[in-house]
Amino acid sequence: MNIRVYKDKITARLMGVIAFLSCLILVLIIAGLYYRSRPVLELKPFLELLTSGSWHPLRQEFGFYPFIMGSLWVTGVAIIMAIPLCLLTSIYLSEYAPGYLREWIKPLIDLLAGIPSVIYGVWGVLVIVPLIKDTIAPRVGSFSSGYCVLSGGVVLGIMICPIIIHVSLEVFRAVPRELREASLSLGATRWQTIKQVVLRKARPGIMAAIVLGLSRAFGETMAVLMVVGNVPRAPGSLLDAAYPLPALIANNYGEMLSVPLYDSALMLACFILLLVVLLFNIVARIVLIRIERQM
Amino acid sequence: MEPETHIRVKNLNVYYGKDHVLRDVSINIPDKRVIVIIGPSGCGKTTLLRSFNRLVDTVDGVRVSGEVMVDEENIFDPHVELTHIRKKMGLLSQTPYPLPMSIYDNVAYGPRLHGIKDKKKLNSVVEHYLKIAGLWEEVKDKLHTPATQVSIGQQQRLCLARGLAVEPEIILADEPTSALDPKSSRHIEESFLRLKKDYTIIVVTHILRQARRLADYVIFLYCGELIEHGPARQVFESPREKMTREYIQGVIS
């Protein structure tokens, strides 16, 4: 056989296998995590592990409730902060800003997504933590070390803006120009058009953008870990410390592994985290693919 | 005798970036008839139509000089209140774009914008304009289904009803039948002929047969220039300009 043809076939095969392997990794990770977390699952039913608040590895009590609540609190604050900021930004860029400005700002916002998360963390420690400790907490008449849900939420909220802005901007741009024109030609103002036509049409896409932001926030580790305080107790207010799941895993894996079942419990934490993030991602992608097809 | 007119265009120039799309167009558009703008594609027909309600503004990098007087008001004056200008004109685009809401809400959208809140009033407005657009019988039992679920021909008539519901004086139609099947196209054409006693209807088309069927008055554009305009019979049967004659005979396109 001609050597060129032969080479072509070999490389095609090889690349096919590599591509397939990279998909396989995900499956392997999920299977591996499940397998390694089985010991702790055998100890207690899954639901009880999720809802128990007692985390005493030495006594073999692994209640994930504080960590799940920590994750939910921090993610919640982040998303509540980020949604209005991001929507207003992307509405401005899509509907009001002149084209050249949009083309300039878009890559700048994408750049923000590339900032290493540890830098956001340092910024949080240097700016947000003291701000909360010295200014905000005394204002509301309480005490806080500054390492708390609010700091984590603020840092995260800013970190997830680029992705939400990016996706929702694309969703807005996918709304046909003619729809806006139809509304404008009936005598609607731009704001009326945005509220009643553009936002309505873009709603599923915006939801997808928010879910993507959520999944990013839920899984973010470094920046959050640096500012939330890491106390394994479910937070009761914004100024309490929290201990989100990713921080639990990152802080403890590799230490204390001599404690029986500790390793398995952390694997379960990984498993939960991965499933939640995957689920969010899949849902969001499906919605976005649908929107793309409609265009 | 000069016919009465709402729209007077004076030395209108439109540029998209460096493209000079409309060159020094001046014309008085006569009232209460069907005015058809013909010309080869890319000659500025649509741009001229979109200047009448300033939808050209939505294009990035557009520049306009000259005047478009609508009811003695220059709509390109920076102080003009746009919504009130646009309300005077209904728009039909090439493909129908129903708003992402129900059939009922599509028609009620304009009236609601302009302050009609009374349920009964809205109901009668919706019914009235759907009837005028010849759609009422087909949709009266599904007014609250999403507008995107009816056929494309029905969607275009819905868009017509939606446009009429803000009580415009003028209907702007940009190749309104180009996406429709022959039967739906005929529906639209028939509505125009019915409506022209009450409205000024400006239609852009590249279909000469359609122009002949509809037009009372013809505007012929070529490469952004106004070549000829006049009563349909005169333009079609004895055009003054050589270029018009050649276009009508199909020599140039």
XYZ file of C-alpha atoms in Angstrom:
548
model
C 0.000 0.000 0.000
C 1.051 3.531 -0.660
C 2.910 4.783 2.385
C 1.087 8.115 2.410
C -2.290 6.463 2.554
C -1.010 4.172 5.242
C 0.192 7.100 7.348
C -3.116 8.840 6.911
C -5.016 5.833 8.171
C -2.764 5.318 11.163
C -2.917 8.924 12.288
C -6.690 9.014 11.883
C -7.042 5.925 14.062
C -4.614 7.228 16.623
C -6.344 10.563 16.955
C -9.698 8.824 17.139
C -8.501 6.727 20.048
C -7.088 9.756 21.869
C -10.316 11.692 21.415
C -12.297 8.755 22.705
C -9.992 8.349 25.707
C -10.505 11.933 26.785
C -14.253 11.303 26.917
C -13.630 8.102 28.770
C -11.786 9.993 31.505
C -15.008 11.515 32.738
C -16.695 8.150 32.979
C -13.669 6.688 34.729
C -13.560 9.499 37.255
C -17.225 9.115 38.107
C -16.901 5.347 38.433
C -13.720 5.683 40.480
C -15.213 8.203 42.855
C -18.285 6.099 43.354
C -16.207 3.016 43.999
C -13.978 4.755 46.539
C -16.893 6.336 48.384
C -18.748 3.078 48.861
C -17.277 2.287 52.292
C -18.761 5.416 53.831
C -22.031 4.837 52.006
C -22.209 1.405 53.585
C -21.782 2.968 56.990
C -24.891 5.110 56.731
C -27.618 5.742 54.167
C -26.871 8.490 51.662
C -29.675 10.783 52.815
C -28.532 10.644 56.391
C -25.013 11.590 55.368
C -26.411 14.579 53.505
C -28.618 15.815 56.325
C -26.526 15.097 59.390
C -24.710 18.082 60.827
C -22.168 16.218 62.830
C -18.684 16.118 61.342
C -16.375 14.158 63.622
C -14.137 11.978 61.497
C -12.449 10.478 64.565
C -15.807 9.225 65.811
C -16.666 8.147 62.282
C -19.406 10.711 62.002
C -19.477 12.181 58.550
C -22.377 14.579 58.197
C -22.073 16.680 55.056
C -24.824 19.099 55.955
C -22.511 21.951 57.075
C -20.494 21.731 53.892
C -23.481 21.510 51.611
C -25.013 24.485 53.370
C -21.683 26.297 53.144
C -21.619 25.720 49.398
C -25.240 26.765 48.976
C -24.823 29.949 51.030
C -21.710 31.092 49.226
C -23.055 30.173 45.804
C -26.360 31.840 46.607
C -24.734 35.108 47.613
C -22.524 34.987 44.532
C -25.380 34.412 42.139
C -27.615 37.048 43.727
C -24.798 39.543 43.383
C -23.846 38.495 39.895
C -27.242 38.255 38.166
C -28.189 41.937 38.142
C -24.651 43.047 37.375
C -24.294 40.623 34.510
C -27.724 41.145 33.014
C -27.408 44.910 33.033
C -23.927 44.678 31.542
C -24.944 42.352 28.768
C -28.147 44.264 28.042
C -26.111 47.425 27.729
C -23.522 45.797 25.500
C -26.065 44.068 23.326
C -28.778 46.693 23.034
C -27.307 50.109 23.669
C -23.559 50.093 23.108
C -22.303 50.909 19.622
C -20.775 47.969 17.789
C -17.141 48.978 18.167
C -17.500 49.357 21.936
C -19.040 45.912 22.204
C -16.237 44.412 20.169
C -13.719 46.062 22.496
C -15.322 45.153 25.770
C -16.171 41.551 24.921
C -12.571 40.293 24.841
C -11.766 42.307 27.965
C -14.521 40.545 29.852
C -13.348 37.194 28.549
C -9.881 38.071 29.827
C -11.311 38.380 33.335
C -12.314 34.741 33.089
C -8.675 33.845 32.608
C -7.391 35.423 35.819
C -6.107 32.634 38.077
C -8.522 32.098 40.909
C -5.805 32.401 43.558
C -5.450 36.040 42.543
C -9.137 36.624 43.191
C -8.514 34.930 46.528
C -5.642 37.218 47.439
C -7.730 40.195 46.425
C -10.483 38.906 48.673
C -8.137 38.550 51.625
C -6.563 41.959 51.123
C -9.671 43.978 50.279
C -12.959 42.260 51.021
C -12.092 40.555 54.309
C -10.842 43.755 56.055
C -13.726 45.717 54.551
C -16.242 43.348 56.101
C -14.407 43.048 59.389
C -13.752 46.739 59.952
C -16.626 48.444 58.201
C -19.579 46.289 57.292
C -19.842 44.077 60.394
C -19.602 46.971 62.900
C -22.159 48.909 60.803
C -24.740 46.188 61.247
C -23.785 45.889 64.892
C -22.160 42.508 64.912
C -18.741 41.017 64.934
C -17.088 39.111 62.138
C -13.546 38.057 61.457
C -14.191 39.023 57.886
C -13.627 35.440 56.794
C -17.235 34.622 56.113
C -20.005 33.727 53.686
C -20.268 37.287 52.473
C -16.582 37.526 51.532
C -16.753 34.224 49.722
C -19.925 35.272 47.954
C -18.522 38.616 46.859
C -15.317 37.123 45.516
C -17.196 34.346 43.766
C -19.838 36.704 42.448
C -17.161 38.677 40.682
C -15.415 35.570 39.437
C -18.496 34.184 37.732
C -19.439 37.440 35.996
C -17.360 36.861 32.868
C -18.998 33.569 32.000
C -22.527 34.805 32.661
C -21.934 37.992 30.705
C -20.335 36.104 27.852
C -23.129 33.586 27.492
C -26.014 35.973 28.017
C -24.517 38.450 25.570
C -24.471 35.700 22.991
C -28.023 34.797 23.818
C -29.118 38.421 23.369
C -27.309 38.695 20.064
C -29.133 35.587 18.898
C -32.493 37.330 19.254
C -33.393 38.282 15.673
C -33.018 41.955 14.876
C -36.384 41.861 13.142
C -38.137 41.103 16.432
C -36.726 44.268 17.946
C -37.710 46.175 14.839
C -41.228 44.810 14.987
C -41.561 46.108 18.519
C -39.872 49.443 17.795
C -42.024 50.002 14.734
C -45.098 49.752 16.931
C -43.825 52.718 18.876
C -42.145 50.909 21.742
C -39.130 52.494 23.348
C -35.908 50.537 23.465
C -36.438 49.696 27.124
C -39.974 48.469 26.480
C -38.638 46.377 23.625
C -35.927 44.889 25.814
C -38.285 44.116 28.674
C -41.129 42.664 26.689
C -39.496 41.150 23.652
C -35.748 40.640 23.983
C -35.730 39.403 27.575
C -38.737 37.206 26.965
C -37.194 35.622 23.915
C -33.848 35.252 25.671
C -35.215 33.841 28.906
C -34.188 30.188 28.454
C -30.724 31.265 27.369
C -30.345 33.573 30.333
C -31.361 30.756 32.634
C -28.684 28.632 31.004
C -26.107 31.376 31.495
C -27.024 31.618 35.161
C -26.841 27.861 35.621
C -23.393 27.830 34.048
C -22.390 30.551 36.486
C -23.876 28.510 39.309
C -21.896 25.453 38.394
C -18.715 27.487 38.188
C -19.446 29.007 41.585
C -20.357 25.691 43.131
C -17.107 24.091 42.090
C -14.745 27.011 42.650
C -12.195 26.067 45.263
C -9.159 28.224 45.777
C -10.526 31.731 45.927
C -13.378 30.714 48.200
C -11.245 28.629 50.501
C -9.020 31.628 51.143
C -11.798 33.894 52.391
C -14.669 31.888 53.900
C -13.094 30.872 57.198
C -13.496 27.092 56.863
C -15.414 26.235 60.017
C -17.390 22.986 59.714
C -20.663 24.383 60.985
C -23.655 25.348 58.878
C -23.645 29.166 58.625
C -26.581 31.033 60.095
C -25.885 34.435 58.641
C -23.868 36.191 55.983
C -21.228 37.107 58.533
C -20.674 33.545 59.750
C -17.811 31.456 58.520
C -18.603 28.633 56.145
C -16.892 25.567 54.785
C -17.953 24.757 51.217
C -17.466 21.276 49.780
C -14.533 22.041 47.478
C -12.678 23.675 50.337
C -13.258 20.622 52.508
C -11.750 18.378 49.884
C -8.792 20.610 49.090
C -7.937 21.297 52.726
C -8.086 17.751 53.981
C -7.210 15.353 51.269
C -3.743 13.986 51.901
C -3.787 14.852 55.584
C -5.465 12.737 58.263
C -5.904 9.889 55.825
C -4.937 7.465 58.539
C -8.352 8.047 60.052
C -10.504 5.174 58.840
C -13.140 6.041 56.253
C -11.970 9.637 56.110
C -10.660 9.114 52.635
C -13.893 7.514 51.571
C -15.924 10.408 52.987
C -13.868 12.918 51.019
C -14.384 10.834 47.895
C -18.098 11.029 48.482
C -17.779 14.795 48.753
C -15.987 14.787 45.397
C -18.674 12.578 43.956
C -21.488 14.895 45.059
C -19.634 17.943 43.818
C -18.924 16.407 40.451
C -22.482 15.229 39.942
C -23.973 18.614 40.810
C -21.593 20.515 38.562
C -22.049 18.028 35.737
C -25.796 18.187 35.997
C -25.803 21.988 35.895
C -23.493 21.980 32.922
C -25.448 19.436 30.970
C -28.753 21.224 31.498
C -27.272 24.567 30.502
C -25.565 23.161 27.406
C -28.723 21.478 26.202
C -30.651 24.728 26.451
C -27.896 26.637 24.670
C -27.623 24.103 21.875
C -31.379 24.331 21.345
C -31.147 28.094 21.079
C -28.329 27.837 18.587
C -30.367 25.492 16.433
C -33.284 27.886 16.392
C -31.146 30.652 14.922
C -52.542 69.015 -9.117
C -50.161 67.761 -6.440
C -51.695 64.870 -4.552
C -51.894 65.196 -0.763
C -48.953 63.813 1.067
C -47.772 62.732 4.494
C -44.231 61.918 3.567
C -41.921 64.312 1.817
C -38.345 63.252 1.226
C -35.799 65.975 0.506
C -32.204 65.307 -0.549
C -31.975 62.146 1.476
C -28.547 60.514 1.620
C -27.842 57.392 3.604
C -24.438 55.865 4.176
C -23.624 52.543 5.813
C -20.004 53.081 6.788
C -18.425 54.007 3.445
C -21.270 52.701 1.297
C -23.395 55.459 -0.122
C -26.703 53.613 -0.275
C -29.168 56.344 -1.048
C -28.064 59.246 -3.218
C -29.888 62.486 -2.944
C -33.387 61.114 -3.087
C -36.228 63.633 -3.165
C -39.832 62.656 -3.554
C -43.313 63.363 -2.288
C -45.195 60.207 -1.483
C -48.853 60.477 -2.431
C -51.494 59.513 0.115
C -54.065 56.745 0.282
C -52.841 54.438 -2.399
C -50.379 51.671 -2.954
C -46.930 52.979 -3.692
C -44.544 50.364 -4.950
C -40.794 50.777 -4.806
C -39.117 48.690 -7.479
C -35.527 48.193 -8.488
C -32.853 45.524 -8.522
C -31.680 44.075 -5.226
C -29.165 46.155 -3.338
C -30.406 49.363 -4.886
C -31.605 50.919 -1.648
C -35.308 50.048 -1.766
C -35.336 48.671 1.738
C -33.166 51.470 3.062
C -35.546 54.044 1.648
C -38.471 52.246 3.256
C -36.660 52.016 6.567
C -35.829 55.707 6.504
C -39.510 56.513 6.723
C -39.724 55.287 10.305
C -36.050 55.634 11.143
C -35.431 51.955 11.485
C -32.211 52.673 9.606
C -30.982 53.865 12.994
C -30.669 50.299 14.190
C -27.805 49.642 11.774
C -24.330 50.229 13.164
C -22.340 52.993 11.521
C -25.223 54.539 9.617
C -25.133 58.188 8.583
C -28.038 60.154 7.212
C -28.298 63.601 5.687
C -31.291 65.351 4.221
C -34.841 65.429 5.410
C -37.774 63.126 5.678
C -40.832 65.178 6.540
C -43.694 63.218 8.028
C -46.696 65.448 8.643
C -44.442 68.485 8.333
C -42.026 67.202 10.961
C -38.463 66.298 10.001
C -38.050 62.874 11.542
C -34.266 63.021 11.359
C -34.266 66.059 13.604
C -32.357 64.935 16.712
C -35.081 66.292 18.987
C -37.865 64.312 17.427
C -39.757 61.811 19.566
C -39.226 58.531 17.791
C -41.952 56.363 19.261
C -44.589 58.755 18.082
C -43.181 58.763 14.528
C -42.965 55.006 14.423
C -46.476 54.605 15.709
C -47.706 56.300 12.568
C -46.398 53.453 10.450
C -47.063 49.767 10.503
C -44.234 47.560 9.333
C -44.325 44.241 7.522
C -40.992 42.555 7.099
C -39.849 39.941 4.577
C -40.444 37.067 6.889
C -43.075 37.445 9.563
C -41.665 37.877 13.036
C -44.416 37.370 15.581
C -43.410 38.548 19.036
C -42.698 35.763 21.525
C -46.197 35.788 23.012
C -49.725 34.698 22.177
C -51.692 35.709 19.111
C -53.849 37.949 21.257
C -50.889 39.610 22.950
C -49.222 40.235 19.619
C -52.112 42.348 18.441
C -52.646 43.911 21.870
C -48.940 44.732 22.221
C -49.088 48.093 20.458
C -52.342 49.313 22.017
C -51.022 48.338 25.445
C -47.813 50.287 24.844
C -49.885 53.309 24.082
C -51.910 53.048 27.222
C -55.008 50.968 26.533
C -55.503 48.803 29.609
C -59.233 48.159 29.620
C -59.852 44.462 28.952
C -63.027 44.972 26.944
C -61.469 47.644 24.806
C -58.454 45.437 24.111
C -60.666 42.500 23.203
C -62.542 44.532 20.671
C -59.372 46.054 19.261
C -57.830 42.632 18.811
C -60.937 41.248 17.148
C -61.331 44.290 14.922
C -57.805 44.212 13.534
C -57.644 40.472 13.146
C -60.798 40.798 11.066
C -59.299 43.547 8.942
C -56.254 41.380 8.315
C -58.587 38.533 7.336
C -57.339 36.252 10.094
C -60.098 36.336 12.695
C -62.041 33.318 11.475
C -58.923 31.166 11.448
C -57.607 32.047 14.903
C -60.582 33.103 16.987
C -60.542 29.824 18.897
C -56.846 29.867 19.662
C -56.130 33.460 20.531
C -54.033 32.455 23.489
C -51.717 30.000 21.782
C -48.202 31.191 20.984
C -48.152 33.128 17.751
C -45.317 31.035 16.382
C -47.595 28.024 16.162
C -49.732 29.234 13.271
C -48.659 28.897 9.650
C -46.241 31.382 8.188
C -48.907 32.913 5.988
C -51.121 33.419 9.015
C -48.152 34.860 10.887
C -47.712 37.493 8.199
C -51.374 38.468 8.439
C -50.982 38.528 12.208
C -48.086 40.939 11.780
C -50.317 43.068 9.592
C -53.024 43.084 12.273
C -50.412 43.910 14.894
C -49.184 46.827 12.835
C -52.687 48.139 12.157
C -53.619 47.981 15.821
C -51.578 51.089 16.651
C -53.709 52.969 14.130
C -50.997 54.019 11.737
C -51.601 56.181 8.694
C -49.007 54.389 6.674
C -48.110 50.763 6.118
C -44.531 49.966 5.211
C -44.065 46.537 3.648
C -40.674 45.167 2.752
C -41.131 42.347 0.241
C -43.969 41.144 2.434
C -44.736 38.071 0.379
C -41.258 36.813 -0.387
C -41.421 34.078 2.259
C -45.027 33.105 1.592
C -46.734 30.552 -0.599
C -48.872 31.824 -3.495
C -52.140 31.578 -1.598
C -50.883 33.480 1.422
C -49.290 36.033 -0.863
C -52.640 36.609 -2.482
C -54.212 37.110 0.927
C -51.713 39.835 1.710
C -52.105 41.499 -1.683
C -55.873 41.459 -1.324
C -55.628 43.065 2.093
C -53.505 45.836 0.633
C -56.025 46.544 -2.081
C -58.780 46.590 0.514
C -56.836 48.808 2.898
C -55.606 51.403 0.474
C -58.670 53.579 0.780
C -57.773 54.219 4.416
C -54.005 53.892 4.447
C -50.975 54.869 2.488
C -49.265 51.607 1.682
C -45.655 51.561 0.624
C -44.473 48.240 -0.703
C -40.960 47.218 -1.635
C -40.868 44.408 -4.122
C -38.593 42.930 -6.716
C -41.430 41.028 -8.325
C -42.550 43.119 -11.290
C -45.823 41.235 -11.716
C -46.680 41.989 -8.132
C -45.805 45.618 -8.688
C -48.159 45.747 -11.671
C -50.947 44.100 -9.709
C -50.666 46.393 -6.736
C -49.233 49.722 -7.706
C -51.050 52.978 -8.086
C -47.781 54.803 -7.966
C -44.305 53.535 -8.743
C -40.888 54.558 -7.537
C -37.945 53.140 -9.438
C -34.569 53.114 -7.725
C -31.301 52.109 -9.281
C -27.985 52.001 -7.409
C -29.303 54.273 -4.704
C -30.626 56.868 -7.105
C -34.204 57.744 -7.747
C -34.521 57.221 -11.480
C -38.204 57.730 -12.028
C -41.474 57.948 -10.185
C -45.026 58.504 -11.230
C -48.472 56.954 -11.558
C -48.212 53.224 -12.203
C -49.749 53.272 -15.640
C -47.391 55.934 -16.871
C -44.268 54.299 -15.452
C -45.132 50.857 -16.720
C -46.481 51.823 -20.113
C -44.501 54.816 -21.143
C -41.528 55.277 -18.852
C -39.679 58.508 -19.357
C -36.270 57.093 -18.607
C -34.392 54.567 -20.693
C -33.222 52.767 -17.567
C -36.754 52.286 -16.285
C -37.827 50.882 -19.625
C -34.936 48.459 -19.674
C -35.633 47.322 -16.120
C -39.297 46.777 -16.841
C -38.457 44.850 -19.976
C -35.969 42.778 -18.046
C -32.906 44.005 -19.942
C -31.197 45.133 -16.734
C -31.757 43.707 -13.316
